[in-house]
Amino acid sequence: MGLDEYRRKRREDATNEPFGEPTAPPGQTLSGAFVVHLHDATRKHYDVRVEVAGVLASFAVPHGPSLGPLDKRLAIRTEDHPLEYIDFEGVIPDGQYGAGPMIAWDRGVVDYLEGPAEEELARGKLDMMLHGHKLRGRFALVRTKGRPGEASSKQEPWLLIKKADAYADADRDVTALEPRSVLSGMRVDELARRDELAAALERDARAAGAEQAAGLLDPGRSAVELATWTAASGAPADAVFDPRLDGVRVLATRDGEVVRLLAPRADGVVDEVDAFYPEVVRALRATCADRVAIDGHIVAFDRSGHPSLELLAKRVGLVAAGEPHRAAVTCPVALIADDLLRLGDADLRPVPLEARRRIACALLPPKGLVRAEAPLEGPLPAILAFCKEHGIDGVIAKPRRSPYPARRGGAAWSFVESGAPARPRATVDHSAAHARQALRRVTVTNRSKLFWPELGYTKGDLCDYYASVADTLLPYLADRPVILVRYPDGIDGKSFFQWNVPVGMPAWVRTLTLDEASEEPGAPASVSPASRRSRPAPKPGKRGFLVDDRSTLLYIANLACIPIHVLACRAGSLDRADFFTIDFDLKQSTLAHAVTLARTLRELLDAIGLPGFPKTSGQSGLHVLVPLGDGAHTFDTARSLADVLGRLLVERHPDIATMERVVSKRGARVYVDTGQTGASRAIAAPYSVRAVARATVSTPLSWDEALSGDLDPAAFDLRTVPDRIAELGDPMRPLLTLAPDVPAAIAKLSDIVTHLR
Ligand code: MN
């Protein structure tokens, strides 16, 4: 087991698939998660993936699973996939391995019946009980002997077999009857045209009477208005019925990547509960509509498929205890959508209930993590008898043509008891145990994984470092786009920019879309991978992360993000620079020369009235950061200032400084790099660790230290910097608050330049 082959087959910077690491399993795997993808690649096929030893053992099933007992379906064992792949759905880009759309056709929990899955896989027979949305009951995966010559083939032929049990049904073609994703609700052929689908649904809603929407997506906690009902002994003649399932009522909203689950309590307090139900958040993010609001219930289902408040309470406890994966496996949940209130820019509350529900059923699948079904119709006594038989305590009766009752005095709903015997119910308390911050606890995985082989530093050391410097580092990241570069195997392994939202990202992690990078004039036609790496350029639709609390910082550290790159701008004014950087890049030169240049730069800055703040780059050189105040200046202004200062440095020290772009012409001079300033240019943040052998940290310095002559940048690493901060504080902090007179500085600088000529 392992992910080497998975990674070898994929370009981490080009695929949208997760690129995660194996999760250390807690001993042997007796149960776990499973997912079945429908993958329309070169050939359409199903991929059955079951959790074994912290990864997903994967089998390509050309004809898909069958419910027919003893029906044998060929299943080719393929490379193991990372566990995060459970949450994956998307169109794999052209030219990449497996290019084409892939939906999560089913997912759920697998119990291994004959012993630990590790042993079963090795002996070539997995006896499984699947608890999915579509696949339920006993299945087996059995390795075939294979023909002579096949033994050497990497792709092992296995068979997927449905065992005879109550869920077996030879006449039911489950793949044809249930084609929709359990995540997004889309069919595989719809995935590439999600915008079209959403627009069609919104048109449908407007035709049915929806109004232009305002509000609703971000209600204050006191403004959550969900329909209520009153007890009644009967129902209006035109009523339809929803069974009252034991669960937690929520207003679920999605606005782009921001998903909220708001649960009003009986006392009127509203809990934000999204952190307890990450798979529901993931499913809401997967739907075709960018903006939705749903009135629904979060329900936990036991192994026999019955709603259970006890299980839901257990689930909340497990998540609060920092075990979200175990919670998802032992206490799976779904959001049952009872009503659709908003879709795109359409407010559906004035729309008649039956049209609202019809559109909800078109948006959401009947089986899945967020789902909708048509209400029950028929004679009330028969429906109540059905409920009583299944332990459901009653139904909500809703007039079929009524608008949503919380608005404009629509006909109120009524609750009709079924007469099912009362039973004790667990209370699901989201507020117990966890200031909210406790919920944002990040569990560091694979702490002992070696990230810096030379020093023996691990992933745990990285996460501990970022946790310990959080108070000092976070002000430099707050409200600023952060670019993630992940090193899941440490500094010697593959690394990649995380441009997409990682699948399974918690709802509380914030991102923002970055604009297309403007082409930098005069940029060299080809750049080495190393220099490209130091200057990630956002592309259209790429995302930066907003890291403004400890949990988010630890979350990205746990993603194996070693260096933290920031843009010199703030969210809301991405075209305005609030500082610029001059980078003294040593290459073949010496630190002493960089120090000489830094000294001259400081003199120049003093002369024009700008402050400057030096730091080690964390590699070999020095950075000087110059604040520009509150973002009133364009990147062009910032870049011009940096360029003129750079040219003055080169004119004064032509023997040790150069701005020559062509590396071979630089000689043994310090490269004065002013190109780190630009709307698409990111620099290593102060206190960022670098992915270099010595685990050095980009460390802010006082000018005295920087110019002292005995500076040793290698002395600042992830083990020493926390003590340094405790002892000396942070010499760079004024960078964030100073607002120098930039126009005056520009005038003085042009005086200096004119004087020279
Ligand atoms: Mn596939």
PDB file of C-alpha atoms in Angstrom, residues 169-409:
ATOM      1  CA  ASP A 169     -31.971  -7.721  -6.634  1.00  0.00           C
ATOM      2  CA  ALA A 170     -31.094  -9.232  -9.984  1.00  0.00           C
ATOM      3  CA  ASP A 171     -33.771  -7.218 -11.779  1.00  0.00           C
ATOM      4  CA  ARG A 172     -32.707  -3.824 -10.560  1.00  0.00           C
ATOM      5  CA  ASP A 173     -30.083  -2.116 -12.749  1.00  0.00           C
ATOM      6  CA  VAL A 174     -28.818   0.268 -10.109  1.00  0.00           C
ATOM      7  CA  THR A 175     -26.319   2.106 -12.320  1.00  0.00           C
ATOM      8  CA  ALA A 176     -28.985   2.916 -14.924  1.00  0.00           C
ATOM      9  CA  LEU A 177     -31.728   3.749 -12.410  1.00  0.00           C
ATOM     10  CA  GLU A 178     -29.628   5.914 -10.123  1.00  0.00           C
ATOM     11  CA  PRO A 179     -27.176   7.874 -12.278  1.00  0.00           C
ATOM     12  CA  ARG A 180     -26.764  10.976 -10.091  1.00  0.00           C
ATOM     13  CA  SER A 181     -23.826  11.915  -7.889  1.00  0.00           C
ATOM     14  CA  VAL A 182     -24.361  11.499  -4.159  1.00  0.00           C
ATOM     15  CA  LEU A 183     -22.295  14.655  -3.711  1.00  0.00           C
ATOM     16  CA  SER A 184     -23.387  17.213  -6.325  1.00  0.00           C
ATOM     17  CA  GLY A 185     -26.562  15.566  -7.573  1.00  0.00           C
ATOM     18  CA  MET A 186     -25.287  15.848 -11.149  1.00  0.00           C
ATOM     19  CA  ARG A 187     -24.964  13.080 -13.706  1.00  0.00           C
ATOM     20  CA  VAL A 188     -21.456  12.534 -15.048  1.00  0.00           C
ATOM     21  CA  ASP A 189     -22.396  14.089 -18.397  1.00  0.00           C
ATOM     22  CA  GLU A 190     -23.689  17.208 -16.598  1.00  0.00           C
ATOM     23  CA  LEU A 191     -20.572  17.911 -14.588  1.00  0.00           C
ATOM     24  CA  ALA A 192     -18.845  20.012 -17.235  1.00  0.00           C
ATOM     25  CA  ARG A 193     -21.877  22.284 -17.691  1.00  0.00           C
ATOM     26  CA  ARG A 194     -22.780  23.111 -14.145  1.00  0.00           C
ATOM     27  CA  ASP A 195     -23.291  26.821 -14.846  1.00  0.00           C
ATOM     28  CA  GLU A 196     -25.796  25.992 -17.575  1.00  0.00           C
ATOM     29  CA  LEU A 197     -27.697  23.693 -15.211  1.00  0.00           C
ATOM     30  CA  ALA A 198     -27.809  26.282 -12.469  1.00  0.00           C
ATOM     31  CA  ALA A 199     -29.022  28.963 -14.896  1.00  0.00           C
ATOM     32  CA  ALA A 200     -31.795  26.680 -16.184  1.00  0.00           C
ATOM     33  CA  LEU A 201     -32.955  25.921 -12.630  1.00  0.00           C
ATOM     34  CA  GLU A 202     -32.965  29.613 -11.784  1.00  0.00           C
ATOM     35  CA  ARG A 203     -35.038  30.377 -14.885  1.00  0.00           C
ATOM     36  CA  ASP A 204     -37.435  27.650 -13.799  1.00  0.00           C
ATOM     37  CA  ALA A 205     -37.698  29.244 -10.357  1.00  0.00           C
ATOM     38  CA  ARG A 206     -38.422  32.696 -11.817  1.00  0.00           C
ATOM     39  CA  ALA A 207     -41.056  31.258 -14.123  1.00  0.00           C
ATOM     40  CA  ALA A 208     -42.705  29.753 -11.026  1.00  0.00           C
ATOM     41  CA  GLY A 209     -42.847  33.127  -9.285  1.00  0.00           C
ATOM     42  CA  ALA A 210     -39.464  33.609  -7.618  1.00  0.00           C
ATOM     43  CA  GLU A 211     -38.410  37.175  -6.892  1.00  0.00           C
ATOM     44  CA  GLN A 212     -35.040  38.900  -7.113  1.00  0.00           C
ATOM     45  CA  ALA A 213     -33.221  37.783  -3.980  1.00  0.00           C
ATOM     46  CA  ALA A 214     -31.888  40.015  -1.251  1.00  0.00           C
ATOM     47  CA  GLY A 215     -30.383  38.880   2.042  1.00  0.00           C
ATOM     48  CA  LEU A 216     -31.020  35.338   3.249  1.00  0.00           C
ATOM     49  CA  LEU A 217     -27.533  34.000   2.532  1.00  0.00           C
ATOM     50  CA  ASP A 218     -25.874  35.752   5.410  1.00  0.00           C
ATOM     51  CA  PRO A 219     -28.515  36.288   8.041  1.00  0.00           C
ATOM     52  CA  GLY A 220     -27.408  37.547  11.381  1.00  0.00           C
ATOM     53  CA  ARG A 221     -27.763  34.824  13.923  1.00  0.00           C
ATOM     54  CA  SER A 222     -30.896  36.450  15.249  1.00  0.00           C
ATOM     55  CA  ALA A 223     -32.450  36.687  11.788  1.00  0.00           C
ATOM     56  CA  VAL A 224     -32.774  32.991  11.010  1.00  0.00           C
ATOM     57  CA  GLU A 225     -36.460  32.630  10.222  1.00  0.00           C
ATOM     58  CA  LEU A 226     -37.550  29.082   9.583  1.00  0.00           C
ATOM     59  CA  ALA A 227     -41.155  28.052   9.163  1.00  0.00           C
ATOM     60  CA  THR A 228     -42.874  26.720  12.251  1.00  0.00           C
ATOM     61  CA  TRP A 229     -45.845  24.434  12.752  1.00  0.00           C
ATOM     62  CA  THR A 230     -48.600  23.917  15.261  1.00  0.00           C
ATOM     63  CA  ALA A 231     -50.111  20.666  16.492  1.00  0.00           C
ATOM     64  CA  ALA A 232     -53.305  19.662  14.703  1.00  0.00           C
ATOM     65  CA  SER A 233     -55.535  16.629  14.515  1.00  0.00           C
ATOM     66  CA  GLY A 234     -56.056  16.791  10.774  1.00  0.00           C
ATOM     67  CA  ALA A 235     -54.756  18.467   7.644  1.00  0.00           C
ATOM     68  CA  PRO A 236     -56.127  20.753   4.913  1.00  0.00           C
ATOM     69  CA  ALA A 237     -57.514  18.969   1.874  1.00  0.00           C
ATOM     70  CA  ASP A 238     -54.723  20.102  -0.428  1.00  0.00           C
ATOM     71  CA  ALA A 239     -51.905  19.163   1.959  1.00  0.00           C
ATOM     72  CA  VAL A 240     -48.834  17.081   1.204  1.00  0.00           C
ATOM     73  CA  PHE A 241     -46.773  15.515   3.982  1.00  0.00           C
ATOM     74  CA  ASP A 242     -43.174  15.263   5.168  1.00  0.00           C
ATOM     75  CA  PRO A 243     -42.364  12.723   7.878  1.00  0.00           C
ATOM     76  CA  ARG A 244     -40.767  14.371  10.910  1.00  0.00           C
ATOM     77  CA  LEU A 245     -37.408  12.630  11.113  1.00  0.00           C
ATOM     78  CA  ASP A 246     -35.334  12.826  14.276  1.00  0.00           C
ATOM     79  CA  GLY A 247     -32.587  15.278  13.509  1.00  0.00           C
ATOM     80  CA  VAL A 248     -31.340  18.834  13.832  1.00  0.00           C
ATOM     81  CA  ARG A 249     -33.155  21.569  11.929  1.00  0.00           C
ATOM     82  CA  VAL A 250     -30.830  23.894  10.029  1.00  0.00           C
ATOM     83  CA  LEU A 251     -30.802  26.769   7.625  1.00  0.00           C
ATOM     84  CA  ALA A 252     -28.049  25.691   5.199  1.00  0.00           C
ATOM     85  CA  THR A 253     -26.560  28.390   3.003  1.00  0.00           C
ATOM     86  CA  ARG A 254     -23.877  28.442   0.366  1.00  0.00           C
ATOM     87  CA  ASP A 255     -22.388  31.635  -1.030  1.00  0.00           C
ATOM     88  CA  GLY A 256     -19.487  30.617  -3.264  1.00  0.00           C
ATOM     89  CA  GLU A 257     -17.104  28.619  -1.099  1.00  0.00           C
ATOM     90  CA  VAL A 258     -18.683  29.874   2.110  1.00  0.00           C
ATOM     91  CA  VAL A 259     -21.108  27.349   3.558  1.00  0.00           C
ATOM     92  CA  ARG A 260     -22.983  27.894   6.795  1.00  0.00           C
ATOM     93  CA  LEU A 261     -25.204  25.552   8.744  1.00  0.00           C
ATOM     94  CA  LEU A 262     -27.276  27.539  11.248  1.00  0.00           C
ATOM     95  CA  ALA A 263     -29.250  25.616  13.836  1.00  0.00           C
ATOM     96  CA  PRO A 264     -31.797  27.587  15.896  1.00  0.00           C
ATOM     97  CA  ARG A 265     -32.324  26.233  19.396  1.00  0.00           C
ATOM     98  CA  ALA A 266     -35.616  26.246  21.280  1.00  0.00           C
ATOM     99  CA  ASP A 267     -34.404  29.211  23.369  1.00  0.00           C
ATOM    100  CA  GLY A 268     -33.863  31.272  20.227  1.00  0.00           C
ATOM    101  CA  VAL A 269     -30.064  31.053  20.251  1.00  0.00           C
ATOM    102  CA  VAL A 270     -28.652  30.012  16.880  1.00  0.00           C
ATOM    103  CA  ASP A 271     -25.660  27.651  16.742  1.00  0.00           C
ATOM    104  CA  GLU A 272     -23.302  27.592  13.772  1.00  0.00           C
ATOM    105  CA  VAL A 273     -22.800  23.869  13.333  1.00  0.00           C
ATOM    106  CA  ASP A 274     -20.971  23.470  10.010  1.00  0.00           C
ATOM    107  CA  ALA A 275     -17.779  22.215  11.672  1.00  0.00           C
ATOM    108  CA  PHE A 276     -19.635  19.101  12.857  1.00  0.00           C
ATOM    109  CA  TYR A 277     -20.745  18.057   9.381  1.00  0.00           C
ATOM    110  CA  PRO A 278     -17.848  18.536   6.928  1.00  0.00           C
ATOM    111  CA  GLU A 279     -19.247  16.106   4.344  1.00  0.00           C
ATOM    112  CA  VAL A 280     -22.490  18.099   4.199  1.00  0.00           C
ATOM    113  CA  VAL A 281     -20.447  21.262   3.680  1.00  0.00           C
ATOM    114  CA  ARG A 282     -18.507  19.500   0.931  1.00  0.00           C
ATOM    115  CA  ALA A 283     -21.714  18.366  -0.792  1.00  0.00           C
ATOM    116  CA  LEU A 284     -23.229  21.859  -0.670  1.00  0.00           C
ATOM    117  CA  ARG A 285     -20.052  23.209  -2.271  1.00  0.00           C
ATOM    118  CA  ALA A 286     -20.380  20.583  -5.018  1.00  0.00           C
ATOM    119  CA  THR A 287     -23.893  21.506  -6.168  1.00  0.00           C
ATOM    120  CA  CYS A 288     -24.177  23.334  -9.480  1.00  0.00           C
ATOM    121  CA  ALA A 289     -25.615  26.480  -7.856  1.00  0.00           C
ATOM    122  CA  ASP A 290     -23.113  28.916  -6.369  1.00  0.00           C
ATOM    123  CA  ARG A 291     -25.726  30.386  -4.062  1.00  0.00           C
ATOM    124  CA  VAL A 292     -28.391  28.388  -2.262  1.00  0.00           C
ATOM    125  CA  ALA A 293     -30.393  28.461   0.946  1.00  0.00           C
ATOM    126  CA  ILE A 294     -32.080  25.313   2.210  1.00  0.00           C
ATOM    127  CA  ASP A 295     -34.407  24.636   5.122  1.00  0.00           C
ATOM    128  CA  GLY A 296     -33.653  21.100   6.214  1.00  0.00           C
ATOM    129  CA  HIS A 297     -32.692  18.552   8.814  1.00  0.00           C
ATOM    130  CA  ILE A 298     -29.329  16.994   9.554  1.00  0.00           C
ATOM    131  CA  VAL A 299     -30.085  13.352  10.234  1.00  0.00           C
ATOM    132  CA  ALA A 300     -27.791  10.513  11.338  1.00  0.00           C
ATOM    133  CA  PHE A 301     -28.723   7.049  10.117  1.00  0.00           C
ATOM    134  CA  ASP A 302     -27.901   3.833  11.915  1.00  0.00           C
ATOM    135  CA  ARG A 303     -26.627   0.761  10.068  1.00  0.00           C
ATOM    136  CA  SER A 304     -30.197  -0.284   9.262  1.00  0.00           C
ATOM    137  CA  GLY A 305     -30.971   3.142   7.825  1.00  0.00           C
ATOM    138  CA  HIS A 306     -33.100   4.541  10.651  1.00  0.00           C
ATOM    139  CA  PRO A 307     -32.708   8.126  11.870  1.00  0.00           C
ATOM    140  CA  SER A 308     -31.049   8.216  15.277  1.00  0.00           C
ATOM    141  CA  LEU A 309     -30.655  11.183  17.594  1.00  0.00           C
ATOM    142  CA  GLU A 310     -28.391   9.061  19.785  1.00  0.00           C
ATOM    143  CA  LEU A 311     -26.045   8.584  16.864  1.00  0.00           C
ATOM    144  CA  LEU A 312     -26.178  12.277  16.026  1.00  0.00           C
ATOM    145  CA  ALA A 313     -25.235  13.152  19.613  1.00  0.00           C
ATOM    146  CA  LYS A 314     -22.360  10.668  19.429  1.00  0.00           C
ATOM    147  CA  ARG A 315     -21.258  12.201  16.157  1.00  0.00           C
ATOM    148  CA  VAL A 316     -21.129  15.688  17.659  1.00  0.00           C
ATOM    149  CA  GLY A 317     -19.073  14.324  20.550  1.00  0.00           C
ATOM    150  CA  LEU A 318     -16.581  12.601  18.244  1.00  0.00           C
ATOM    151  CA  VAL A 319     -16.051  15.708  16.120  1.00  0.00           C
ATOM    152  CA  ALA A 320     -15.647  17.820  19.243  1.00  0.00           C
ATOM    153  CA  ALA A 321     -13.031  15.295  20.391  1.00  0.00           C
ATOM    154  CA  GLY A 322     -11.074  15.897  17.189  1.00  0.00           C
ATOM    155  CA  GLU A 323     -12.000  12.704  15.351  1.00  0.00           C
ATOM    156  CA  PRO A 324     -13.890  13.874  12.251  1.00  0.00           C
ATOM    157  CA  HIS A 325     -13.028  10.858  10.103  1.00  0.00           C
ATOM    158  CA  ARG A 326     -14.117   8.370  12.741  1.00  0.00           C
ATOM    159  CA  ALA A 327     -17.267  10.428  13.257  1.00  0.00           C
ATOM    160  CA  ALA A 328     -18.055  10.236   9.534  1.00  0.00           C
ATOM    161  CA  VAL A 329     -17.487   6.472   9.445  1.00  0.00           C
ATOM    162  CA  THR A 330     -19.353   5.523  12.608  1.00  0.00           C
ATOM    163  CA  CYS A 331     -22.094   8.158  12.489  1.00  0.00           C
ATOM    164  CA  PRO A 332     -22.812   9.055   8.842  1.00  0.00           C
ATOM    165  CA  VAL A 333     -25.200  11.957   8.293  1.00  0.00           C
ATOM    166  CA  ALA A 334     -27.169  13.591   5.499  1.00  0.00           C
ATOM    167  CA  LEU A 335     -28.931  16.905   5.110  1.00  0.00           C
ATOM    168  CA  ILE A 336     -32.551  16.274   4.172  1.00  0.00           C
ATOM    169  CA  ALA A 337     -33.738  19.338   2.263  1.00  0.00           C
ATOM    170  CA  ASP A 338     -37.343  20.062   3.221  1.00  0.00           C
ATOM    171  CA  ASP A 339     -37.443  23.339   1.366  1.00  0.00           C
ATOM    172  CA  LEU A 340     -35.447  25.388  -1.111  1.00  0.00           C
ATOM    173  CA  LEU A 341     -35.492  29.090  -0.255  1.00  0.00           C
ATOM    174  CA  ARG A 342     -32.925  30.519  -2.604  1.00  0.00           C
ATOM    175  CA  LEU A 343     -31.213  29.471  -5.823  1.00  0.00           C
ATOM    176  CA  GLY A 344     -28.700  31.797  -7.465  1.00  0.00           C
ATOM    177  CA  ASP A 345     -30.317  35.225  -7.383  1.00  0.00           C
ATOM    178  CA  ALA A 346     -33.865  33.885  -7.117  1.00  0.00           C
ATOM    179  CA  ASP A 347     -35.791  34.058  -3.849  1.00  0.00           C
ATOM    180  CA  LEU A 348     -38.128  31.060  -3.931  1.00  0.00           C
ATOM    181  CA  ARG A 349     -40.120  31.877  -0.809  1.00  0.00           C
ATOM    182  CA  PRO A 350     -43.098  33.297  -2.753  1.00  0.00           C
ATOM    183  CA  VAL A 351     -43.151  30.212  -5.043  1.00  0.00           C
ATOM    184  CA  PRO A 352     -45.837  27.544  -4.370  1.00  0.00           C
ATOM    185  CA  LEU A 353     -44.511  24.648  -2.304  1.00  0.00           C
ATOM    186  CA  GLU A 354     -44.918  22.017  -4.993  1.00  0.00           C
ATOM    187  CA  ALA A 355     -42.815  24.067  -7.427  1.00  0.00           C
ATOM    188  CA  ARG A 356     -40.217  24.759  -4.749  1.00  0.00           C
ATOM    189  CA  ARG A 357     -39.942  21.048  -4.098  1.00  0.00           C
ATOM    190  CA  ARG A 358     -39.827  20.163  -7.787  1.00  0.00           C
ATOM    191  CA  ILE A 359     -36.870  22.531  -8.261  1.00  0.00           C
ATOM    192  CA  ALA A 360     -35.194  21.207  -5.101  1.00  0.00           C
ATOM    193  CA  CYS A 361     -35.477  17.676  -6.505  1.00  0.00           C
ATOM    194  CA  ALA A 362     -33.922  18.814  -9.774  1.00  0.00           C
ATOM    195  CA  LEU A 363     -31.052  20.461  -7.905  1.00  0.00           C
ATOM    196  CA  LEU A 364     -30.474  17.755  -5.298  1.00  0.00           C
ATOM    197  CA  PRO A 365     -30.349  13.984  -5.718  1.00  0.00           C
ATOM    198  CA  PRO A 366     -32.842  11.628  -4.050  1.00  0.00           C
ATOM    199  CA  LYS A 367     -29.916   9.720  -2.539  1.00  0.00           C
ATOM    200  CA  GLY A 368     -26.866  11.491  -1.230  1.00  0.00           C
ATOM    201  CA  LEU A 369     -25.348  13.733   1.402  1.00  0.00           C
ATOM    202  CA  VAL A 370     -27.703  16.620   0.686  1.00  0.00           C
ATOM    203  CA  ARG A 371     -30.904  15.303  -0.753  1.00  0.00           C
ATOM    204  CA  ALA A 372     -34.478  16.104  -1.609  1.00  0.00           C
ATOM    205  CA  GLU A 373     -37.476  13.937  -2.245  1.00  0.00           C
ATOM    206  CA  ALA A 374     -41.053  14.604  -3.245  1.00  0.00           C
ATOM    207  CA  PRO A 375     -43.398  14.925  -0.237  1.00  0.00           C
ATOM    208  CA  LEU A 376     -45.782  12.099   0.629  1.00  0.00           C
ATOM    209  CA  GLU A 377     -49.239  12.290  -0.897  1.00  0.00           C
ATOM    210  CA  GLY A 378     -52.353  10.288  -0.229  1.00  0.00           C
ATOM    211  CA  PRO A 379     -54.890   9.696   2.485  1.00  0.00           C
ATOM    212  CA  LEU A 380     -53.594  10.944   5.818  1.00  0.00           C
ATOM    213  CA  PRO A 381     -54.637   7.839   7.820  1.00  0.00           C
ATOM    214  CA  ALA A 382     -52.571   5.537   5.595  1.00  0.00           C
ATOM    215  CA  ILE A 383     -49.548   7.839   5.878  1.00  0.00           C
ATOM    216  CA  LEU A 384     -49.893   8.020   9.660  1.00  0.00           C
ATOM    217  CA  ALA A 385     -50.160   4.235   9.879  1.00  0.00           C
ATOM    218  CA  PHE A 386     -46.966   3.920   7.835  1.00  0.00           C
ATOM    219  CA  CYS A 387     -45.193   6.373  10.157  1.00  0.00           C
ATOM    220  CA  LYS A 388     -46.399   4.588  13.266  1.00  0.00           C
ATOM    221  CA  GLU A 389     -45.117   1.292  11.924  1.00  0.00           C
ATOM    222  CA  HIS A 390     -41.662   2.794  11.351  1.00  0.00           C
ATOM    223  CA  GLY A 391     -41.446   4.621  14.668  1.00  0.00           C
ATOM    224  CA  ILE A 392     -41.879   8.076  13.117  1.00  0.00           C
ATOM    225  CA  ASP A 393     -43.857  10.247  15.487  1.00  0.00           C
ATOM    226  CA  GLY A 394     -45.804  12.221  12.908  1.00  0.00           C
ATOM    227  CA  VAL A 395     -45.943  14.277   9.736  1.00  0.00           C
ATOM    228  CA  ILE A 396     -45.787  17.967   8.870  1.00  0.00           C
ATOM    229  CA  ALA A 397     -48.809  18.835   6.705  1.00  0.00           C
ATOM    230  CA  LYS A 398     -48.118  21.552   4.130  1.00  0.00           C
ATOM    231  CA  PRO A 399     -50.625  23.086   1.696  1.00  0.00           C
ATOM    232  CA  ARG A 400     -49.222  22.256  -1.707  1.00  0.00           C
ATOM    233  CA  ARG A 401     -49.658  25.704  -3.236  1.00  0.00           C
ATOM    234  CA  SER A 402     -48.604  27.798  -0.269  1.00  0.00           C
ATOM    235  CA  PRO A 403     -45.593  30.112  -0.192  1.00  0.00           C
ATOM    236  CA  TYR A 404     -42.938  29.566   2.462  1.00  0.00           C
ATOM    237  CA  PRO A 405     -44.783  30.341   5.731  1.00  0.00           C
ATOM    238  CA  ALA A 406     -42.103  32.429   7.428  1.00  0.00           C
ATOM    239  CA  ARG A 407     -42.835  35.197   4.948  1.00  0.00           C
ATOM    240  CA  ARG A 408     -45.980  37.097   4.023  1.00  0.00           C
ATOM    241  CA  GLY A 409     -48.176  35.091   6.307  1.00  0.00           C
TER     242      GLY A 409
END
